[in-house]
Short mmCIF file of N, CA and C in Angstrom, two decimals:
data_model
loop_
_atom_site.label_atom_id
_atom_site.label_comp_id
_atom_site.label_asym_id
_atom_site.label_seq_id
_atom_site.Cartn_x
_atom_site.Cartn_y
_atom_site.Cartn_z
N UNK A 38 -100.53 123.84 130.17
CA UNK A 38 -99.99 122.73 129.42
C UNK A 38 -98.84 123.18 128.53
N UNK A 39 -99.01 124.34 127.90
CA UNK A 39 -97.95 124.85 127.04
C UNK A 39 -96.72 125.18 127.87
N UNK A 40 -96.94 125.74 129.05
CA UNK A 40 -95.82 126.09 129.92
C UNK A 40 -95.04 124.84 130.34
N UNK A 41 -95.74 123.75 130.65
CA UNK A 41 -95.09 122.51 131.06
C UNK A 41 -94.25 121.95 129.92
N UNK A 42 -94.80 121.94 128.71
CA UNK A 42 -94.04 121.42 127.57
C UNK A 42 -92.85 122.33 127.25
N UNK A 43 -93.00 123.62 127.46
CA UNK A 43 -91.88 124.54 127.26
C UNK A 43 -90.77 124.28 128.27
N UNK A 44 -91.15 123.99 129.51
CA UNK A 44 -90.16 123.69 130.56
C UNK A 44 -89.43 122.39 130.25
N UNK A 45 -90.18 121.39 129.79
CA UNK A 45 -89.57 120.11 129.44
C UNK A 45 -88.61 120.29 128.27
N UNK A 46 -89.02 121.05 127.26
CA UNK A 46 -88.16 121.30 126.10
C UNK A 46 -86.91 122.06 126.52
N UNK A 47 -87.05 123.04 127.39
CA UNK A 47 -85.90 123.81 127.86
C UNK A 47 -84.96 122.94 128.67
N UNK A 48 -85.51 122.06 129.50
CA UNK A 48 -84.67 121.15 130.30
C UNK A 48 -83.92 120.19 129.38
N UNK A 49 -84.61 119.64 128.39
CA UNK A 49 -83.97 118.75 127.44
C UNK A 49 -82.84 119.46 126.69
N UNK A 50 -83.11 120.66 126.24
CA UNK A 50 -82.10 121.44 125.53
C UNK A 50 -80.89 121.71 126.42
N UNK A 51 -81.14 122.03 127.69
CA UNK A 51 -80.04 122.28 128.62
C UNK A 51 -79.19 121.04 128.85
N UNK A 52 -79.82 119.89 129.02
CA UNK A 52 -79.08 118.63 129.20
C UNK A 52 -78.29 118.31 127.94
N UNK A 53 -78.91 118.48 126.78
CA UNK A 53 -78.23 118.20 125.52
C UNK A 53 -77.01 119.11 125.35
N UNK A 54 -77.17 120.39 125.61
CA UNK A 54 -76.06 121.34 125.46
C UNK A 54 -74.93 121.02 126.42
N UNK A 55 -75.25 120.67 127.64
CA UNK A 55 -74.22 120.33 128.62
C UNK A 55 -73.47 119.07 128.21
N UNK A 56 -74.20 118.06 127.76
CA UNK A 56 -73.57 116.81 127.32
C UNK A 56 -72.69 117.04 126.11
N UNK A 57 -73.18 117.79 125.14
CA UNK A 57 -72.40 118.07 123.93
C UNK A 57 -71.15 118.86 124.28
N UNK A 58 -71.26 119.84 125.14
CA UNK A 58 -70.10 120.64 125.54
C UNK A 58 -69.06 119.78 126.24
N UNK A 59 -69.50 118.85 127.07
CA UNK A 59 -68.56 117.97 127.77
C UNK A 59 -67.83 117.06 126.79
N UNK A 60 -68.53 116.55 125.79
CA UNK A 60 -67.89 115.69 124.80
C UNK A 60 -66.89 116.47 123.96
N UNK A 61 -67.23 117.66 123.57
CA UNK A 61 -66.31 118.49 122.79
C UNK A 61 -65.08 118.83 123.61
N UNK A 62 -65.27 119.18 124.86
CA UNK A 62 -64.13 119.51 125.74
C UNK A 62 -63.22 118.31 125.91
N UNK A 63 -63.78 117.11 126.03
CA UNK A 63 -62.96 115.91 126.18
C UNK A 63 -62.13 115.67 124.93
N UNK A 64 -62.69 115.90 123.76
CA UNK A 64 -61.95 115.72 122.52
C UNK A 64 -60.84 116.76 122.39
N UNK A 65 -61.10 117.98 122.80
CA UNK A 65 -60.09 119.02 122.69
C UNK A 65 -58.92 118.79 123.63
N UNK A 66 -59.18 118.27 124.82
CA UNK A 66 -58.07 118.03 125.75
C UNK A 66 -57.24 116.84 125.30
N UNK A 67 -57.81 115.95 124.51
CA UNK A 67 -57.08 114.78 124.02
C UNK A 67 -56.40 115.04 122.68
N UNK A 68 -56.62 116.22 122.11
CA UNK A 68 -56.07 116.55 120.80
C UNK A 68 -54.55 116.69 120.86
N UNK A 69 -53.88 115.99 119.96
CA UNK A 69 -52.43 116.12 119.82
C UNK A 69 -52.12 116.31 118.34
N UNK A 70 -51.60 117.47 117.95
CA UNK A 70 -51.32 117.71 116.54
C UNK A 70 -50.17 116.83 116.04
N UNK A 71 -50.19 116.56 114.75
CA UNK A 71 -49.09 115.82 114.13
C UNK A 71 -48.00 116.84 113.81
N UNK A 72 -46.82 116.61 114.35
CA UNK A 72 -45.69 117.53 114.16
C UNK A 72 -44.69 116.95 113.18
N UNK A 73 -43.72 117.75 112.78
CA UNK A 73 -42.65 117.27 111.91
C UNK A 73 -41.88 116.13 112.57
N UNK A 74 -41.68 116.23 113.88
CA UNK A 74 -40.96 115.17 114.60
C UNK A 74 -41.73 113.85 114.56
N UNK A 75 -43.05 113.92 114.69
CA UNK A 75 -43.87 112.71 114.62
C UNK A 75 -43.83 112.13 113.22
N UNK A 76 -43.87 112.97 112.20
CA UNK A 76 -43.78 112.49 110.82
C UNK A 76 -42.43 111.85 110.53
N UNK A 77 -41.36 112.40 111.11
CA UNK A 77 -40.02 111.87 110.88
C UNK A 77 -39.81 110.52 111.57
N UNK A 78 -40.51 110.29 112.67
CA UNK A 78 -40.35 109.04 113.42
C UNK A 78 -41.73 108.57 113.89
N UNK A 79 -42.56 108.04 112.97
CA UNK A 79 -43.93 107.69 113.34
C UNK A 79 -44.00 106.50 114.28
N UNK A 80 -45.04 106.48 115.09
CA UNK A 80 -45.33 105.32 115.93
C UNK A 80 -45.56 104.12 115.01
N UNK A 81 -45.13 102.92 115.39
CA UNK A 81 -45.33 101.75 114.52
C UNK A 81 -46.78 101.53 114.11
N UNK A 82 -47.73 101.92 114.93
CA UNK A 82 -49.15 101.70 114.61
C UNK A 82 -49.73 102.78 113.71
N UNK A 83 -49.00 103.86 113.46
CA UNK A 83 -49.52 104.97 112.66
C UNK A 83 -49.02 104.90 111.22
N UNK A 84 -49.85 105.36 110.30
CA UNK A 84 -49.50 105.49 108.89
C UNK A 84 -49.97 106.88 108.51
N UNK A 85 -49.09 107.87 108.64
CA UNK A 85 -49.48 109.28 108.59
C UNK A 85 -49.36 109.94 107.23
N UNK A 86 -48.76 109.26 106.26
CA UNK A 86 -48.59 109.88 104.95
C UNK A 86 -48.46 108.79 103.89
N UNK A 87 -48.46 109.20 102.64
CA UNK A 87 -48.26 108.25 101.55
C UNK A 87 -46.94 107.52 101.78
N UNK A 88 -46.96 106.22 101.65
CA UNK A 88 -45.79 105.34 101.82
C UNK A 88 -45.28 105.28 103.25
N UNK A 89 -45.97 105.83 104.20
CA UNK A 89 -45.75 105.79 105.64
C UNK A 89 -44.61 106.65 106.15
N UNK A 90 -43.47 106.72 105.46
CA UNK A 90 -42.32 107.48 105.95
C UNK A 90 -41.80 108.42 104.87
N UNK A 91 -40.95 109.37 105.28
CA UNK A 91 -40.39 110.32 104.31
C UNK A 91 -39.57 109.61 103.24
N UNK A 92 -38.89 108.51 103.58
CA UNK A 92 -38.11 107.79 102.57
C UNK A 92 -38.97 106.80 101.79
N UNK A 93 -40.27 106.82 102.00
CA UNK A 93 -41.27 106.05 101.25
C UNK A 93 -40.97 104.55 101.22
N UNK A 94 -40.64 103.99 102.37
CA UNK A 94 -40.30 102.57 102.42
C UNK A 94 -41.52 101.64 102.34
N UNK A 95 -42.72 102.14 102.67
CA UNK A 95 -43.96 101.35 102.62
C UNK A 95 -43.88 100.08 103.45
N UNK A 96 -43.12 100.09 104.50
CA UNK A 96 -42.97 98.93 105.38
C UNK A 96 -43.72 99.19 106.68
N UNK A 97 -44.49 98.21 107.11
CA UNK A 97 -45.17 98.32 108.40
C UNK A 97 -44.48 97.41 109.40
N UNK A 98 -44.04 97.95 110.54
CA UNK A 98 -43.39 97.12 111.54
C UNK A 98 -44.37 96.29 112.37
N UNK A 99 -45.65 96.39 112.09
CA UNK A 99 -46.64 95.61 112.85
C UNK A 99 -46.48 94.13 112.53
N UNK A 100 -46.78 93.28 113.51
CA UNK A 100 -46.56 91.84 113.31
C UNK A 100 -47.81 90.98 113.56
N UNK A 101 -48.98 91.59 113.63
CA UNK A 101 -50.20 90.81 113.86
C UNK A 101 -50.55 89.92 112.66
N UNK A 102 -50.19 90.36 111.46
CA UNK A 102 -50.43 89.57 110.25
C UNK A 102 -49.07 89.12 109.73
N UNK A 103 -48.92 87.81 109.54
CA UNK A 103 -47.65 87.27 109.06
C UNK A 103 -47.93 86.16 108.05
N UNK A 104 -46.89 85.48 107.58
CA UNK A 104 -47.05 84.42 106.58
C UNK A 104 -47.94 83.29 107.08
N UNK A 105 -47.95 83.07 108.38
CA UNK A 105 -48.74 81.98 108.93
C UNK A 105 -50.23 82.23 109.01
N UNK A 106 -50.65 83.49 109.08
CA UNK A 106 -52.09 83.76 109.23
C UNK A 106 -52.69 84.64 108.14
N UNK A 107 -51.91 85.07 107.17
CA UNK A 107 -52.44 85.96 106.14
C UNK A 107 -53.57 85.29 105.35
N UNK A 108 -53.51 83.98 105.19
CA UNK A 108 -54.55 83.26 104.47
C UNK A 108 -55.89 83.24 105.18
N UNK A 109 -55.91 83.59 106.45
CA UNK A 109 -57.15 83.60 107.22
C UNK A 109 -57.90 84.93 107.12
N UNK A 110 -57.30 85.92 106.47
CA UNK A 110 -57.96 87.22 106.34
C UNK A 110 -59.21 87.10 105.48
N UNK A 111 -60.27 87.76 105.89
CA UNK A 111 -61.54 87.78 105.16
C UNK A 111 -62.07 89.21 105.13
N UNK A 112 -62.91 89.50 104.14
CA UNK A 112 -63.49 90.83 104.05
C UNK A 112 -64.44 91.04 105.23
N UNK A 113 -64.27 92.15 105.92
CA UNK A 113 -65.14 92.47 107.06
C UNK A 113 -66.29 93.36 106.63
N UNK A 114 -66.07 94.25 105.68
CA UNK A 114 -67.12 95.14 105.18
C UNK A 114 -66.68 95.70 103.84
N UNK A 115 -67.63 96.22 103.08
CA UNK A 115 -67.31 96.89 101.82
C UNK A 115 -68.33 98.00 101.61
N UNK A 116 -67.99 98.90 100.74
CA UNK A 116 -68.87 100.05 100.46
C UNK A 116 -68.89 100.25 98.97
N UNK A 117 -70.05 100.21 98.37
CA UNK A 117 -70.17 100.47 96.95
C UNK A 117 -69.92 101.94 96.64
N UNK A 118 -69.27 102.19 95.52
CA UNK A 118 -68.98 103.56 95.10
C UNK A 118 -69.55 103.79 93.71
N UNK A 119 -69.88 105.04 93.38
CA UNK A 119 -70.38 105.31 92.04
C UNK A 119 -69.30 105.06 91.00
N UNK A 120 -69.74 104.88 89.74
CA UNK A 120 -68.78 104.66 88.66
C UNK A 120 -67.82 105.83 88.56
N UNK A 121 -66.61 105.54 88.15
CA UNK A 121 -65.59 106.58 88.01
C UNK A 121 -64.35 106.21 88.80
N UNK A 122 -63.40 107.08 88.76
CA UNK A 122 -62.14 106.84 89.46
C UNK A 122 -62.27 107.24 90.91
N UNK A 123 -61.90 106.35 91.79
CA UNK A 123 -61.92 106.62 93.23
C UNK A 123 -60.54 106.30 93.78
N UNK A 124 -59.87 107.27 94.34
CA UNK A 124 -58.57 107.06 94.96
C UNK A 124 -58.51 107.78 96.28
N UNK A 125 -57.86 107.16 97.25
CA UNK A 125 -57.60 107.84 98.51
C UNK A 125 -56.42 107.16 99.18
N UNK A 126 -55.78 107.88 100.04
CA UNK A 126 -54.69 107.33 100.84
C UNK A 126 -55.17 107.28 102.28
N UNK A 127 -55.40 106.08 102.80
CA UNK A 127 -55.83 106.01 104.20
C UNK A 127 -54.73 106.53 105.12
N UNK A 128 -55.11 107.28 106.11
CA UNK A 128 -54.19 107.80 107.12
C UNK A 128 -54.62 107.19 108.45
N UNK A 129 -53.67 106.64 109.20
CA UNK A 129 -53.97 106.09 110.52
C UNK A 129 -53.20 106.88 111.55
N UNK A 130 -53.93 107.42 112.54
CA UNK A 130 -53.30 108.18 113.62
C UNK A 130 -53.99 107.83 114.92
N UNK A 131 -53.22 107.32 115.86
CA UNK A 131 -53.70 106.97 117.19
C UNK A 131 -54.91 106.04 117.15
N UNK A 132 -54.84 105.05 116.27
CA UNK A 132 -55.87 104.02 116.22
C UNK A 132 -57.10 104.35 115.40
N UNK A 133 -57.13 105.49 114.73
CA UNK A 133 -58.28 105.88 113.91
C UNK A 133 -57.83 106.00 112.46
N UNK A 134 -58.57 105.35 111.55
CA UNK A 134 -58.26 105.44 110.14
C UNK A 134 -59.13 106.52 109.50
N UNK A 135 -58.48 107.41 108.77
CA UNK A 135 -59.17 108.50 108.06
C UNK A 135 -59.05 108.24 106.57
N UNK A 136 -60.18 108.32 105.85
CA UNK A 136 -60.17 108.15 104.40
C UNK A 136 -60.60 109.42 103.74
#
């Protein structure tokens, strides 16, 4: 009985390790570092630094939100924070927001 449970545990561990390795490998092959050239000319959907560009224009060329639909925006989620000062600059790169 102990041998059977050891075999099952070893098989599970092997499947888990293989799956985890495949996911890590997929992320590494998709990795693209942010270069000076990307920072100088960011994709319209990316916000890679404070104020978005080196000249700090704070302008987003995206057009999904405009004067006609801005009033329809509603809170989707919120997160309570402990008392004190909380500041961060959200960074958006390739569709993922980092806080």
